[in-house]
Short mmCIF file of C-alpha atoms in Angstrom, two decimals:
data_model
loop_
_atom_site.label_atom_id
_atom_site.label_comp_id
_atom_site.label_asym_id
_atom_site.label_seq_id
_atom_site.Cartn_x
_atom_site.Cartn_y
_atom_site.Cartn_z
CA MET A 16 -32.99 -123.98 -14.73
CA THR A 17 -33.06 -120.20 -14.28
CA ALA A 18 -33.07 -118.29 -17.56
CA ALA A 19 -30.00 -116.19 -18.29
CA PRO A 20 -30.63 -112.45 -17.79
CA PRO A 21 -30.98 -110.42 -20.99
CA ALA A 22 -27.73 -109.21 -22.50
CA LEU A 23 -27.16 -105.53 -23.21
CA PRO A 24 -24.12 -105.19 -25.48
CA THR A 25 -22.15 -101.94 -25.15
CA ALA A 26 -18.66 -100.70 -25.96
CA LEU A 27 -17.61 -102.01 -22.52
CA THR A 28 -18.80 -105.57 -23.10
CA ARG A 29 -17.18 -105.65 -26.54
CA LEU A 30 -13.91 -104.28 -25.16
CA THR A 31 -13.59 -106.64 -22.20
CA GLY A 32 -15.42 -109.74 -23.42
CA VAL A 33 -17.96 -109.81 -20.55
CA ARG A 34 -21.69 -110.34 -21.11
CA HIS A 35 -23.09 -107.48 -19.02
CA PRO A 36 -21.97 -103.80 -18.75
CA ILE A 37 -21.43 -103.98 -15.00
CA VAL A 38 -18.12 -103.65 -13.13
CA GLN A 39 -17.18 -104.69 -9.61
CA PRO A 40 -14.26 -102.33 -8.87
CA GLY A 41 -11.00 -103.34 -7.18
CA MET A 42 -11.76 -102.61 -3.53
CA GLY A 43 -8.85 -103.23 -1.16
CA TRP A 44 -9.40 -106.15 1.28
CA VAL A 45 -12.85 -106.75 -0.31
CA ALA A 46 -12.28 -107.67 -3.96
CA GLY A 47 -10.53 -110.99 -3.47
CA PRO A 48 -10.65 -114.17 -5.57
CA ARG A 49 -14.02 -115.39 -4.24
CA LEU A 50 -15.91 -112.20 -5.01
CA VAL A 51 -14.14 -111.56 -8.32
CA SER A 52 -14.75 -115.08 -9.63
CA ALA A 53 -18.42 -114.93 -8.59
CA VAL A 54 -18.84 -111.63 -10.44
CA ALA A 55 -17.07 -113.02 -13.50
CA ASP A 56 -19.25 -116.14 -13.52
CA ALA A 57 -22.30 -113.87 -13.35
CA GLY A 58 -21.20 -112.25 -16.61
CA ALA A 59 -19.95 -108.94 -15.22
CA LEU A 60 -16.38 -107.65 -14.91
CA GLY A 61 -14.81 -108.54 -11.56
CA VAL A 62 -11.62 -106.71 -10.63
CA LEU A 63 -9.10 -107.89 -8.02
CA GLY A 64 -8.00 -105.24 -5.53
CA SER A 65 -4.23 -105.77 -5.44
CA ALA A 66 -2.98 -102.65 -3.64
CA THR A 67 -2.87 -104.54 -0.33
CA MET A 68 -1.22 -107.64 -1.84
CA THR A 69 2.45 -108.49 -2.21
CA PRO A 70 3.48 -109.35 -5.79
CA GLU A 71 3.61 -113.03 -4.78
CA ARG A 72 0.10 -112.85 -3.33
CA LEU A 73 -1.10 -111.04 -6.46
CA ARG A 74 0.11 -113.86 -8.70
CA ALA A 75 -1.47 -116.45 -6.41
CA ALA A 76 -4.76 -114.52 -6.35
CA VAL A 77 -4.86 -114.28 -10.13
CA ARG A 78 -4.28 -118.02 -10.41
CA GLU A 79 -6.98 -118.69 -7.82
CA VAL A 80 -9.51 -116.66 -9.79
CA ARG A 81 -8.45 -118.50 -12.94
CA SER A 82 -8.99 -121.84 -11.19
CA ARG A 83 -12.54 -120.79 -10.25
CA THR A 84 -13.72 -119.33 -13.57
CA ASP A 85 -12.96 -119.19 -17.28
CA ALA A 86 -14.58 -115.76 -17.64
CA PRO A 87 -12.60 -112.53 -18.18
CA PHE A 88 -11.60 -110.50 -15.11
CA GLY A 89 -9.31 -107.64 -14.21
CA VAL A 90 -6.76 -106.46 -11.64
CA ASN A 91 -6.58 -103.02 -10.07
CA LEU A 92 -3.06 -101.62 -9.62
CA ARG A 93 -1.51 -98.60 -7.94
CA ALA A 94 0.18 -96.64 -10.69
CA ASP A 95 2.38 -94.85 -8.15
CA ALA A 96 3.70 -98.04 -6.50
CA GLY A 97 7.43 -98.53 -6.75
CA ASP A 98 6.93 -102.10 -7.99
CA ALA A 99 4.22 -101.19 -10.53
CA ALA A 100 6.36 -102.50 -13.40
CA GLU A 101 6.76 -105.86 -11.66
CA ARG A 102 3.01 -106.09 -11.10
CA VAL A 103 2.34 -105.26 -14.73
CA ARG A 104 4.71 -108.07 -15.71
CA ILE A 105 2.72 -110.48 -13.53
CA LEU A 106 -0.53 -109.47 -15.22
CA ILE A 107 0.97 -109.98 -18.65
CA GLU A 108 2.54 -113.33 -17.76
CA GLU A 109 -0.72 -114.57 -16.20
CA GLY A 110 -2.87 -113.48 -19.13
CA VAL A 111 -5.11 -111.06 -17.21
CA ARG A 112 -7.64 -109.41 -19.54
CA VAL A 113 -8.03 -105.98 -17.90
CA ALA A 114 -5.77 -103.67 -15.86
CA SER A 115 -7.43 -100.84 -13.94
CA PHE A 116 -5.68 -98.07 -12.04
CA ALA A 117 -6.72 -95.88 -9.12
CA LEU A 118 -4.35 -93.13 -10.31
CA ALA A 119 -3.36 -92.32 -13.88
CA PRO A 120 -0.69 -94.78 -15.09
CA SER A 121 2.24 -93.44 -17.08
CA ARG A 122 2.19 -93.43 -20.87
CA ALA A 123 4.89 -96.12 -20.78
CA LEU A 124 2.87 -98.45 -18.53
CA ILE A 125 -0.19 -98.03 -20.74
CA ALA A 126 1.84 -98.82 -23.85
CA ARG A 127 3.43 -101.90 -22.26
CA LEU A 128 0.04 -103.31 -21.27
CA LYS A 129 -1.59 -102.53 -24.61
CA ASP A 130 1.29 -104.12 -26.51
CA ALA A 131 0.58 -107.30 -24.53
CA GLY A 132 -3.13 -107.16 -25.38
CA VAL A 133 -4.27 -106.05 -21.91
CA VAL A 134 -7.19 -103.61 -21.76
CA VAL A 135 -6.26 -100.49 -19.73
CA ILE A 136 -8.98 -98.72 -17.70
CA PRO A 137 -7.79 -95.94 -15.35
CA SER A 138 -10.15 -94.42 -12.77
CA VAL A 139 -10.53 -90.63 -12.74
CA GLY A 140 -12.46 -87.98 -10.87
CA ALA A 141 -12.11 -85.05 -13.25
CA ARG A 142 -12.47 -84.35 -16.97
CA ARG A 143 -8.85 -83.24 -17.38
CA HIS A 144 -7.60 -86.54 -16.00
CA ALA A 145 -9.82 -88.46 -18.43
CA GLU A 146 -8.50 -86.38 -21.33
CA LYS A 147 -4.91 -87.05 -20.27
CA VAL A 148 -5.16 -90.84 -20.05
CA ALA A 149 -7.23 -91.00 -23.24
CA ALA A 150 -4.46 -89.11 -25.06
CA TRP A 151 -1.94 -91.59 -23.65
CA GLY A 152 -3.82 -94.54 -25.11
CA ALA A 153 -6.13 -95.81 -22.35
CA ASP A 154 -8.84 -98.08 -23.75
CA ALA A 155 -11.61 -96.83 -21.44
CA VAL A 156 -11.99 -94.75 -18.31
CA LEU A 157 -13.94 -95.21 -15.08
CA VAL A 158 -15.27 -91.92 -13.73
CA GLN A 159 -16.47 -91.68 -10.13
CA GLY A 160 -18.73 -88.93 -8.91
CA GLY A 161 -18.82 -87.60 -5.37
CA GLU A 162 -21.50 -90.09 -4.28
CA GLY A 163 -19.00 -92.95 -4.50
CA GLY A 164 -17.23 -94.62 -1.60
CA GLY A 165 -13.57 -94.35 -0.65
CA HIS A 166 -11.47 -91.50 -2.03
CA THR A 167 -13.84 -89.24 -3.89
CA GLY A 168 -14.33 -85.76 -5.28
CA GLY A 169 -16.99 -83.13 -4.80
CA VAL A 170 -18.73 -83.26 -8.18
CA ALA A 171 -21.88 -85.40 -8.48
CA THR A 172 -21.98 -88.23 -11.01
CA THR A 173 -24.87 -86.59 -12.86
CA VAL A 174 -22.61 -83.60 -13.59
CA LEU A 175 -19.23 -85.28 -13.98
CA LEU A 176 -20.33 -88.22 -16.14
CA PRO A 177 -21.72 -86.28 -19.13
CA GLU A 178 -18.81 -83.86 -18.90
CA VAL A 179 -16.33 -86.74 -19.32
CA VAL A 180 -18.43 -88.51 -21.97
CA ASP A 181 -18.37 -85.34 -24.06
CA ALA A 182 -14.63 -84.90 -23.61
CA VAL A 183 -13.23 -88.29 -24.67
CA ASP A 184 -13.78 -90.75 -27.50
CA ILE A 185 -13.23 -93.92 -25.46
CA PRO A 186 -15.82 -95.91 -23.45
CA VAL A 187 -16.72 -94.34 -20.09
CA ILE A 188 -17.80 -96.40 -17.07
CA ALA A 189 -19.92 -94.55 -14.52
CA ALA A 190 -19.35 -95.00 -10.77
CA GLY A 191 -20.91 -93.39 -7.72
CA GLY A 192 -24.58 -93.95 -6.90
CA PHE A 193 -25.37 -97.14 -8.84
CA CYS A 194 -27.00 -100.30 -7.52
CA ASP A 195 -29.80 -101.34 -9.90
CA GLY A 196 -31.15 -101.53 -13.44
CA ARG A 197 -32.65 -98.06 -13.38
CA GLY A 198 -29.23 -96.61 -12.62
CA LEU A 199 -27.66 -98.62 -15.45
CA VAL A 200 -30.20 -97.28 -17.95
CA ALA A 201 -29.68 -93.73 -16.66
CA ALA A 202 -25.91 -94.06 -17.09
CA LEU A 203 -26.36 -95.38 -20.62
CA ALA A 204 -28.63 -92.43 -21.38
CA TYR A 205 -25.84 -90.09 -20.30
CA GLY A 206 -23.53 -91.85 -22.77
CA ALA A 207 -21.72 -94.27 -20.47
CA ALA A 208 -20.86 -97.79 -21.61
CA GLY A 209 -21.60 -99.37 -18.24
CA VAL A 210 -21.62 -98.85 -14.47
CA ALA A 211 -19.38 -99.80 -11.55
CA MET A 212 -21.05 -100.74 -8.24
CA GLY A 213 -18.60 -101.04 -5.35
CA THR A 214 -20.89 -100.80 -2.33
CA ARG A 215 -23.53 -103.00 -3.96
CA PHE A 216 -21.06 -105.84 -4.66
CA LEU A 217 -19.55 -105.50 -1.19
CA LEU A 218 -23.04 -106.27 0.11
CA THR A 219 -23.50 -109.68 -1.50
CA SER A 220 -23.35 -113.18 -0.08
CA ASP A 221 -20.18 -113.81 -2.13
CA SER A 222 -18.32 -110.96 -0.41
CA THR A 223 -15.94 -112.08 2.33
CA VAL A 224 -16.61 -108.99 4.47
CA PRO A 225 -17.65 -110.21 7.96
CA ASP A 226 -21.41 -110.55 8.52
CA ALA A 227 -21.42 -108.10 11.43
CA VAL A 228 -19.86 -105.45 9.19
CA LYS A 229 -22.37 -106.11 6.43
CA ALA A 230 -25.12 -105.64 9.03
CA ARG A 231 -23.72 -102.17 9.82
CA TYR A 232 -23.93 -101.27 6.13
CA LEU A 233 -27.48 -102.60 5.76
CA ALA A 234 -28.62 -100.54 8.75
CA SER A 235 -27.13 -97.33 7.33
CA ALA A 236 -28.89 -94.49 5.52
CA ALA A 237 -27.46 -92.41 2.70
CA ALA A 238 -26.68 -89.62 5.17
CA ASP A 239 -24.47 -92.02 7.17
CA ALA A 240 -21.94 -92.18 4.30
CA ILE A 241 -20.00 -89.03 5.13
CA VAL A 242 -16.86 -87.45 3.70
CA THR A 243 -13.89 -86.84 5.99
CA THR A 244 -10.27 -85.87 5.49
CA ARG A 245 -9.21 -87.19 8.90
CA VAL A 246 -8.47 -90.75 7.76
CA ASP A 247 -5.54 -89.92 5.50
CA GLY A 248 -5.68 -86.22 4.70
CA LEU A 249 -7.73 -86.70 1.51
CA PRO A 250 -11.53 -86.62 1.04
CA HIS A 251 -12.73 -90.12 1.92
CA ARG A 252 -16.38 -91.26 1.97
CA ILE A 253 -16.95 -93.71 4.81
CA LEU A 254 -19.73 -94.76 7.18
CA ARG A 255 -20.31 -92.65 10.25
CA SER A 256 -19.04 -94.37 13.44
CA GLU A 257 -17.65 -93.63 16.89
CA LEU A 258 -14.12 -94.14 15.55
CA VAL A 259 -14.73 -91.61 12.78
CA ALA A 260 -16.05 -89.13 15.33
CA SER A 261 -12.90 -89.72 17.37
CA LEU A 262 -10.72 -89.13 14.30
CA GLU A 263 -12.57 -85.89 13.64
CA ARG A 264 -11.87 -84.72 17.20
CA SER A 265 -8.22 -85.79 17.36
CA GLY A 266 -5.42 -83.31 16.93
CA ARG A 267 -2.73 -83.35 14.26
CA ALA A 268 -0.07 -84.82 16.56
CA ALA A 269 -2.31 -87.76 17.50
CA ALA A 270 -3.16 -88.34 13.84
CA LEU A 271 0.50 -88.43 12.81
CA PHE A 272 1.39 -90.78 15.68
CA ARG A 273 -1.41 -93.14 14.59
CA ALA A 274 -0.18 -92.96 11.00
CA VAL A 275 3.38 -93.93 11.98
CA ARG A 276 2.02 -96.97 13.87
CA HIS A 277 -0.15 -97.99 10.91
CA ALA A 278 2.74 -97.51 8.47
CA ALA A 279 4.81 -99.95 10.51
CA SER A 280 1.93 -102.46 10.55
CA PHE A 281 1.36 -102.17 6.81
CA ARG A 282 5.09 -102.57 6.14
CA ARG A 283 5.09 -105.90 8.00
CA LEU A 284 1.89 -107.04 6.31
CA SER A 285 2.94 -106.09 2.78
CA GLY A 286 6.49 -107.38 3.05
CA LEU A 287 7.89 -103.97 2.07
CA GLY A 288 11.11 -102.64 3.56
CA TRP A 289 11.28 -99.11 4.92
CA VAL A 290 13.23 -97.98 1.84
CA GLU A 291 10.51 -99.33 -0.45
CA LEU A 292 7.80 -97.77 1.70
CA LEU A 293 9.53 -94.37 1.55
CA ARG A 294 10.00 -94.75 -2.21
CA ASP A 295 6.27 -95.41 -2.64
CA GLY A 296 5.52 -92.45 -0.38
CA ALA A 297 7.65 -90.18 -2.54
CA ALA A 298 5.85 -91.41 -5.66
CA LEU A 299 2.48 -90.78 -4.00
CA ARG A 300 3.63 -87.29 -3.01
CA ARG A 301 4.56 -86.46 -6.61
CA ALA A 302 1.43 -88.02 -8.13
CA ARG A 303 -1.05 -86.23 -5.86
CA GLY A 304 0.91 -83.14 -4.89
CA LEU A 305 0.83 -84.05 -1.19
CA SER A 306 2.91 -82.83 1.70
CA TRP A 307 5.00 -85.40 3.60
CA SER A 308 2.53 -85.23 6.51
CA GLN A 309 -0.29 -86.18 4.09
CA VAL A 310 1.85 -89.00 2.71
CA LEU A 311 2.36 -90.25 6.26
CA LEU A 312 -1.37 -90.03 6.96
CA ALA A 313 -2.02 -92.16 3.86
CA ALA A 314 -0.64 -95.13 5.81
CA ASN A 315 -3.85 -95.04 7.84
CA THR A 316 -6.07 -96.15 4.97
CA PRO A 317 -5.06 -99.79 4.38
CA MET A 318 -4.87 -100.69 8.06
CA LEU A 319 -8.08 -98.95 9.11
CA LEU A 320 -9.91 -100.63 6.23
CA LYS A 321 -8.43 -104.03 7.09
CA ALA A 322 -9.62 -103.74 10.69
CA SER A 323 -13.23 -103.61 9.49
CA MET A 324 -13.26 -105.41 6.14
CA VAL A 325 -11.12 -108.37 7.25
CA ASP A 326 -11.07 -108.47 11.04
CA GLY A 327 -14.65 -107.28 11.61
CA ARG A 328 -13.54 -104.64 14.15
CA THR A 329 -15.75 -101.67 13.29
CA ASP A 330 -14.61 -100.08 16.55
CA LEU A 331 -11.02 -100.04 15.26
CA GLY A 332 -11.53 -99.56 11.53
CA VAL A 333 -13.36 -97.53 8.91
CA MET A 334 -15.91 -98.69 6.34
CA ALA A 335 -15.66 -97.12 2.89
CA SER A 336 -19.14 -96.62 1.46
CA GLY A 337 -21.00 -94.83 -1.26
CA GLN A 338 -24.18 -92.92 -0.51
CA VAL A 339 -26.09 -95.63 -2.35
CA VAL A 340 -25.76 -97.72 0.83
CA GLY A 341 -29.05 -96.19 1.90
CA ARG A 342 -30.82 -98.02 -0.93
CA VAL A 343 -29.34 -101.47 -0.24
CA ASP A 344 -31.29 -103.81 2.05
CA ASP A 345 -30.29 -107.39 1.16
CA LEU A 346 -27.36 -109.71 0.44
CA PRO A 347 -27.99 -111.52 -2.86
CA SER A 348 -25.40 -113.67 -4.57
CA CYS A 349 -23.51 -111.96 -7.39
CA ALA A 350 -25.43 -114.06 -9.91
CA GLU A 351 -28.73 -112.97 -8.37
CA LEU A 352 -27.65 -109.32 -8.25
CA VAL A 353 -26.45 -109.17 -11.86
CA GLY A 354 -29.54 -111.02 -13.06
CA ARG A 355 -31.76 -108.59 -11.16
CA VAL A 356 -29.97 -105.52 -12.52
CA MET A 357 -30.10 -106.70 -16.11
CA THR A 358 -33.74 -107.80 -15.93
CA GLU A 359 -34.76 -104.47 -14.44
CA ALA A 360 -32.73 -102.56 -17.05
CA SER A 361 -34.50 -104.48 -19.82
CA GLU A 362 -37.90 -103.73 -18.29
CA VAL A 363 -37.10 -100.03 -17.87
CA LEU A 364 -35.95 -99.78 -21.46
CA SER A 365 -39.14 -101.46 -22.69
CA ARG A 366 -41.26 -98.90 -20.83
CA LEU A 367 -39.54 -95.86 -22.28
CA PRO A 368 -41.66 -94.07 -24.87
CA ALA A 369 -40.71 -94.74 -28.46
CA ARG A 370 -39.31 -91.83 -30.39
CA GLY A 371 -41.13 -90.70 -33.47
#
């Protein structure tokens, strides 16, 4: 029998009840029940990506994870979604341990979750956002530096992380650039309570991303994870591809036409009516200060990601990726990955010179 990897208790493990201070974030189309339950069984915090799920599918996914594992796990929600309150109710009714948010949830949503005993962990990309959600009662915060995949900012983790750690009195989870035990120890040295590793968990044998897509990731260098605003009008770190080059060359009219087509596809897939879709768009516009053209462009994201992450069509879709992709060269199981990270972290810590 393989020995359990060494534990490393932190404020994150104590808050969430997991064994290891590692988080698999809620990636849309990627973080489904199979990956989340495998991460949870490995002793880390797996988080379901629910933004692309209907409420009915969300409840079914939560129950599927629960049928696969007894370990704690979380669900990522869109705070600006028109049905956010309904989704929060599902989490509470189903006894989910952790709720994470891609945008800052309202003070009322935080209070409702906390009153039900749910741990609230918003994701932020700036110190002021961390200070705001901490003041509203968030239990912890996940801070992503510019190296991270998907929507990202321009400040590196090594600058942003200590800035946020110094600004708030709640546990901080570091994201953007992490894939191994050395990174975990470095984050802890900065004052973080753990790390999130999106790209690294995407590239595991437990991930349902098609093999051909995983091969594209494994063949990529750090420089291939570029930032573009042509997917949905916001800075988005994705892998370089012919489609991305085409998006960069396309004019505004072509981009808006593509967005309208994708909005219609996502409406059918999500079960939303046009009124609900417009309501969510208005909420997104207020939350991020976007123009209506940027809101329309945002419809590109879920469908372009689905084309690659679900359908395996890298010619028709985009692949969100952190720069750390250049350091990943294998597809371990989640148990193997977590064990490797924790063993390496223990070894790194043992080699550090003693103070005195």
